CSV table of C-alpha atoms in Angstrom, one decimal:
chain,number,residue,atom,x,y,z
W,1,MET,CA,-28.5,157.4,31.9
W,2,ILE,CA,-30.3,157.2,28.6
W,3,GLU,CA,-33.2,157.2,30.3
W,4,LYS,CA,-32.4,160.4,31.9
W,5,LEU,CA,-31.3,162.5,29.2
W,6,LYS,CA,-34.3,161.8,27.4
W,7,ASN,CA,-36.7,163.1,30.4
W,8,PHE,CA,-34.5,166.2,30.4
W,9,LYS,CA,-35.1,167.1,26.4
W,10,LYS,CA,-38.3,166.4,27.4
W,11,ILE,CA,-37.8,169.0,30.2
W,12,GLU,CA,-36.2,171.4,27.5
W,13,ILE,CA,-39.1,171.2,25.3
W,14,ILE,CA,-41.7,171.7,28.0
W,15,LEU,CA,-40.0,175.2,29.2
W,16,VAL,CA,-39.7,176.8,25.8
W,17,VAL,CA,-43.3,175.9,25.1
W,18,LEU,CA,-44.0,177.2,28.0
W,19,LEU,CA,-41.9,180.0,27.5
W,20,SER,CA,-43.1,180.7,23.9
W,21,ILE,CA,-47.0,180.7,25.2
W,22,LEU,CA,-46.2,182.8,27.8
W,23,PHE,CA,-44.6,185.8,25.7
W,24,PHE,CA,-47.4,185.4,23.2
W,25,VAL,CA,-49.7,185.9,26.0
W,26,SER,CA,-48.4,188.9,27.4
W,27,ARG,CA,-47.8,190.3,24.0
W,28,VAL,CA,-51.4,189.3,23.2
W,29,ASN,CA,-52.9,192.1,26.1
W,30,ILE,CA,-51.0,194.5,24.5
W,31,ILE,CA,-51.5,194.2,21.0
W,32,ASN,CA,-54.4,196.6,19.5
W,33,TYR,CA,-52.4,199.6,21.7
W,34,GLY,CA,-53.4,202.9,19.7
W,35,LEU,CA,-56.2,201.4,17.6
W,36,PRO,CA,-57.8,202.2,15.9
W,37,PHE,CA,-56.8,206.3,15.6
W,38,PHE,CA,-53.5,205.9,15.8
W,39,GLN,CA,-51.1,203.3,14.1
W,40,GLN,CA,-47.3,203.1,13.1
W,41,GLU,CA,-46.1,204.7,10.3
W,42,ASP,CA,-44.5,201.4,9.2
W,43,GLU,CA,-47.7,199.8,9.6
W,44,GLY,CA,-49.6,202.1,6.9
W,45,ALA,CA,-46.7,201.8,4.7
W,46,PHE,CA,-46.5,197.5,4.6
W,47,LEU,CA,-50.3,197.8,4.4
W,48,LYS,CA,-50.7,199.5,1.5
W,49,SER,CA,-48.1,196.8,0.3
W,50,THR,CA,-50.2,194.4,1.2
W,51,LEU,CA,-53.2,195.9,-0.6
W,52,SER,CA,-51.2,196.6,-3.5
W,53,LEU,CA,-51.1,192.8,-4.5
W,54,ILE,CA,-54.5,192.8,-4.9
W,55,SER,CA,-55.2,195.9,-6.3
W,56,PHE,CA,-57.6,195.1,-8.5
W,57,ILE,CA,-59.8,195.1,-5.2
W,58,SER,CA,-57.9,197.6,-3.4
W,59,GLY,CA,-57.1,200.1,-6.2
W,60,PHE,CA,-53.5,200.4,-4.3
W,61,LYS,CA,-50.4,200.4,-6.3
W,62,SER,CA,-46.8,199.3,-5.9
W,63,GLU,CA,-44.1,200.9,-6.2
W,64,LEU,CA,-40.6,198.8,-7.1
W,65,ASN,CA,-38.8,199.1,-4.3
W,66,ASP,CA,-42.0,198.0,-2.1
W,67,PRO,CA,-40.9,194.1,-0.9
W,68,VAL,CA,-42.4,191.0,-2.5
W,69,VAL,CA,-42.4,188.2,-0.2
W,70,ALA,CA,-43.3,189.1,3.5
W,71,PRO,CA,-46.5,191.6,2.3
W,72,PHE,CA,-47.8,188.0,-0.1
W,73,ILE,CA,-47.3,186.2,2.6
W,74,ASN,CA,-48.9,189.0,5.2
W,75,LEU,CA,-52.0,188.8,2.9
W,76,LEU,CA,-52.7,184.9,2.5
W,77,LEU,CA,-52.3,184.5,6.5
W,78,THR,CA,-54.7,187.6,6.6
W,79,LEU,CA,-57.3,186.6,4.2
W,80,THR,CA,-56.7,183.0,6.4
W,81,PHE,CA,-57.3,185.0,9.7
W,82,LEU,CA,-61.2,187.2,7.7
W,83,PHE,CA,-62.3,183.3,6.5
W,84,PHE,CA,-61.8,181.4,9.8
W,85,ASN,CA,-63.0,184.7,12.2
W,86,GLU,CA,-65.4,187.0,10.4
W,87,PHE,CA,-67.0,184.4,7.7
W,88,LEU,CA,-66.6,181.5,9.7
W,89,MET,CA,-66.8,182.3,13.3
W,90,SER,CA,-69.0,185.4,13.0
W,91,SER,CA,-71.0,184.1,10.0
W,92,LEU,CA,-71.0,187.1,8.4
W,93,SER,CA,-71.1,187.3,4.5
W,94,LEU,CA,-69.1,188.7,1.8
W,95,THR,CA,-70.4,192.0,1.7
W,96,GLU,CA,-70.6,192.4,5.5
W,97,ILE,CA,-66.3,191.9,6.3
W,98,ASN,CA,-66.5,194.4,3.1
W,99,GLN,CA,-68.5,197.1,5.1
W,100,LYS,CA,-66.8,196.2,8.1
W,101,ILE,CA,-63.2,196.3,6.9
W,102,TYR,CA,-64.0,199.9,5.3
W,103,ASN,CA,-65.5,201.3,8.2
W,104,ASP,CA,-62.8,200.2,10.5
W,105,PRO,CA,-59.8,199.6,8.6
W,106,SER,CA,-57.6,198.6,11.4
W,107,ILE,CA,-59.1,195.2,11.4
W,108,LEU,CA,-56.2,194.3,9.0
W,109,ILE,CA,-54.2,195.7,11.3
W,110,ILE,CA,-54.5,193.9,14.2
W,111,TYR,CA,-54.5,190.7,12.5
W,112,GLY,CA,-51.0,191.9,10.7
W,113,ARG,CA,-49.8,192.5,14.5
W,114,TYR,CA,-51.0,189.1,15.7
W,115,ILE,CA,-49.1,187.3,12.2
W,116,SER,CA,-46.4,189.7,13.0
W,117,LEU,CA,-46.6,188.0,16.9
W,118,THR,CA,-47.2,184.7,16.0
W,119,ILE,CA,-44.0,184.6,13.4
W,120,THR,CA,-42.0,186.2,16.5
W,121,THR,CA,-42.9,183.3,19.0
W,122,MET,CA,-41.8,180.6,16.6
W,123,CYS,CA,-38.6,182.7,15.8
W,124,ILE,CA,-37.8,181.9,20.1
W,125,PHE,CA,-37.8,178.3,18.8
W,126,LEU,CA,-35.7,178.9,16.0
W,127,LEU,CA,-33.5,180.0,18.2
W,128,TYR,CA,-33.8,177.4,20.9
W,129,LEU,CA,-33.2,175.3,18.0
W,130,ILE,CA,-29.8,176.8,16.6
W,131,PHE,CA,-28.7,176.7,20.8
W,132,LYS,CA,-29.3,172.8,20.6
W,133,LYS,CA,-26.8,172.9,17.5
W,134,PHE,CA,-24.3,174.5,19.0
W,135,LYS,CA,-24.4,172.1,22.2
W,136,ILE,CA,-25.0,174.7,24.6
W,137,ASN,CA,-25.8,173.7,27.9
W,138,PHE,CA,-29.6,174.6,28.2
W,139,LEU,CA,-29.1,175.9,31.9
W,140,ILE,CA,-26.7,178.2,29.7
W,141,TYR,CA,-29.1,179.6,27.1
W,142,PHE,CA,-32.5,178.9,28.6
W,143,PRO,CA,-32.6,182.8,30.1
W,144,LEU,CA,-30.5,183.9,27.3
W,145,LEU,CA,-34.0,182.7,25.7
W,146,ILE,CA,-36.1,184.4,28.1
W,147,SER,CA,-33.8,187.9,28.1
W,148,ILE,CA,-34.4,188.0,24.1
W,149,ALA,CA,-38.1,187.0,24.6
W,150,PHE,CA,-39.1,189.9,26.8
W,151,SER,CA,-36.2,192.5,25.7
W,152,LEU,CA,-37.4,195.9,24.6
W,153,PHE,CA,-35.8,194.9,20.7
W,154,ASN,CA,-38.5,192.2,20.8
W,155,LEU,CA,-41.5,195.1,20.9
W,156,PRO,CA,-41.2,196.7,17.9
W,157,ILE,CA,-40.1,193.3,15.3
W,158,SER,CA,-44.0,191.5,17.7
W,159,LEU,CA,-46.2,194.8,18.1
W,160,VAL,CA,-46.4,196.0,14.4
W,161,ASN,CA,-47.5,195.1,11.7
W,162,GLY,CA,-44.9,195.4,9.6
W,163,LYS,CA,-42.0,193.0,8.2
W,164,ASN,CA,-39.5,192.8,10.8
W,165,SER,CA,-41.0,189.3,12.2
W,166,TYR,CA,-40.6,188.0,8.7
W,167,TYR,CA,-37.0,189.1,8.5
W,168,LEU,CA,-36.0,187.4,11.9
W,169,PHE,CA,-37.6,184.8,11.0
W,170,PHE,CA,-35.9,183.8,7.2
W,171,PHE,CA,-32.5,185.5,9.2
W,172,LEU,CA,-32.7,182.7,12.0
W,173,LEU,CA,-33.8,180.1,9.1
W,174,GLN,CA,-31.1,180.5,7.1
W,175,LEU,CA,-28.8,180.5,10.2
W,176,TYR,CA,-30.5,177.6,11.5
W,177,PHE,CA,-29.3,175.8,8.1
W,178,LEU,CA,-25.7,177.4,7.7
W,179,ILE,CA,-24.9,176.3,11.3
W,180,LYS,CA,-26.8,172.5,10.3
W,181,TYR,CA,-24.5,172.5,7.9
W,182,TYR,CA,-21.2,173.4,8.3
W,183,LEU,CA,-21.4,171.1,12.0
W,184,LYS,CA,-21.7,168.1,9.5
W,185,SER,CA,-20.3,168.7,6.3
W,186,GLU,CA,-20.7,165.4,4.8
W,187,LYS,CA,-25.0,165.9,5.0
W,188,PHE,CA,-23.8,168.8,2.5
W,189,ASN,CA,-25.0,168.6,-1.0
W,190,LYS,CA,-26.5,169.8,-4.4
W,191,LYS,CA,-30.1,169.5,-2.7
W,192,SER,CA,-28.8,172.3,-0.2
W,193,TYR,CA,-27.6,174.7,-2.8
W,194,LEU,CA,-31.3,174.9,-4.0
W,195,LEU,CA,-32.8,174.8,-0.3
W,196,PHE,CA,-30.3,177.8,0.0
W,197,SER,CA,-31.0,179.2,-3.2
W,198,ILE,CA,-35.1,179.1,-1.8
W,199,LEU,CA,-34.3,180.8,1.3
W,200,ALA,CA,-32.4,183.1,-0.4
W,201,SER,CA,-35.3,184.3,-2.9
W,202,LEU,CA,-37.5,184.8,0.2
W,203,ALA,CA,-35.1,186.7,2.4
W,204,TRP,CA,-34.6,188.7,-0.7
W,205,GLY,CA,-37.9,189.3,-0.7
W,206,THR,CA,-38.2,190.6,2.4
W,207,ASN,CA,-35.4,192.8,3.1
W,208,TYR,CA,-32.2,192.3,1.2
W,209,TRP,CA,-30.4,192.5,3.6
W,210,SER,CA,-31.0,189.2,5.2
W,211,SER,CA,-30.4,187.1,2.2
W,212,ILE,CA,-27.0,187.8,3.1
W,213,VAL,CA,-26.7,184.5,5.5
W,214,SER,CA,-27.7,181.7,2.6
W,215,ILE,CA,-25.6,184.2,-0.1
W,216,TYR,CA,-22.0,184.2,2.5
W,217,GLY,CA,-22.9,180.8,3.4
W,218,VAL,CA,-22.9,178.5,0.1
W,219,LEU,CA,-19.3,180.1,-0.6
W,220,ILE,CA,-18.4,178.8,3.2
W,221,LEU,CA,-19.8,175.0,2.7
W,222,HIS,CA,-18.3,174.3,-0.4
W,223,TYR,CA,-14.9,176.4,0.7
W,224,LYS,CA,-15.3,174.1,3.8
W,225,LYS,CA,-16.0,170.7,2.0
W,226,PHE,CA,-14.7,171.3,-1.2
W,227,LYS,CA,-12.0,173.6,-1.5
W,228,PHE,CA,-11.3,174.4,-4.4
W,229,LYS,CA,-11.2,170.8,-6.1
W,230,ASN,CA,-15.2,171.1,-7.4
């Protein structure tokens, strides 16, 4: 019996991984839509926020209402893509890379779309972990995962160089830990407060609405474990 459960868990993970791969591949085939001549309005704004973090090179100045965390992560991942794909794989010099981007700025948009797609794919696996915490039957929630992965609302998240993929990721990550500690409140300790504070800060720097999960989550978990005693 135990052996059968282990085998079924392996099958679950394999199916979820295959779903994630299928989702990624199906989106990659249309990821360069509109480029280099057309792009989403939000993509231009998010790219400006990203490049404003290196204003001493780009010349873009940030605005007070611009998010910080999502553009910063996007900048790090974009530079990583540029380093591996352009510098190592294509053997271009820094000057040549700079000239290539200058001639076709849409390169940064396409890298940003790849990043959004990768993060959204990770969100599918996060959803799988959340469903497992609720101990819902796999045969019930796997069709839901398929439906969510290929639903229309996922298109502007996975195929746009923007903050929505980060928003979704941090929202689900907070939700995962909230459910984890709610179901096993004995594990909720001082380190958990620190964890939620970090997650809330990251979420706030992406879109402040997503940080609500941590803010209210700490209140709920604290009351559930301590009531008004502590």
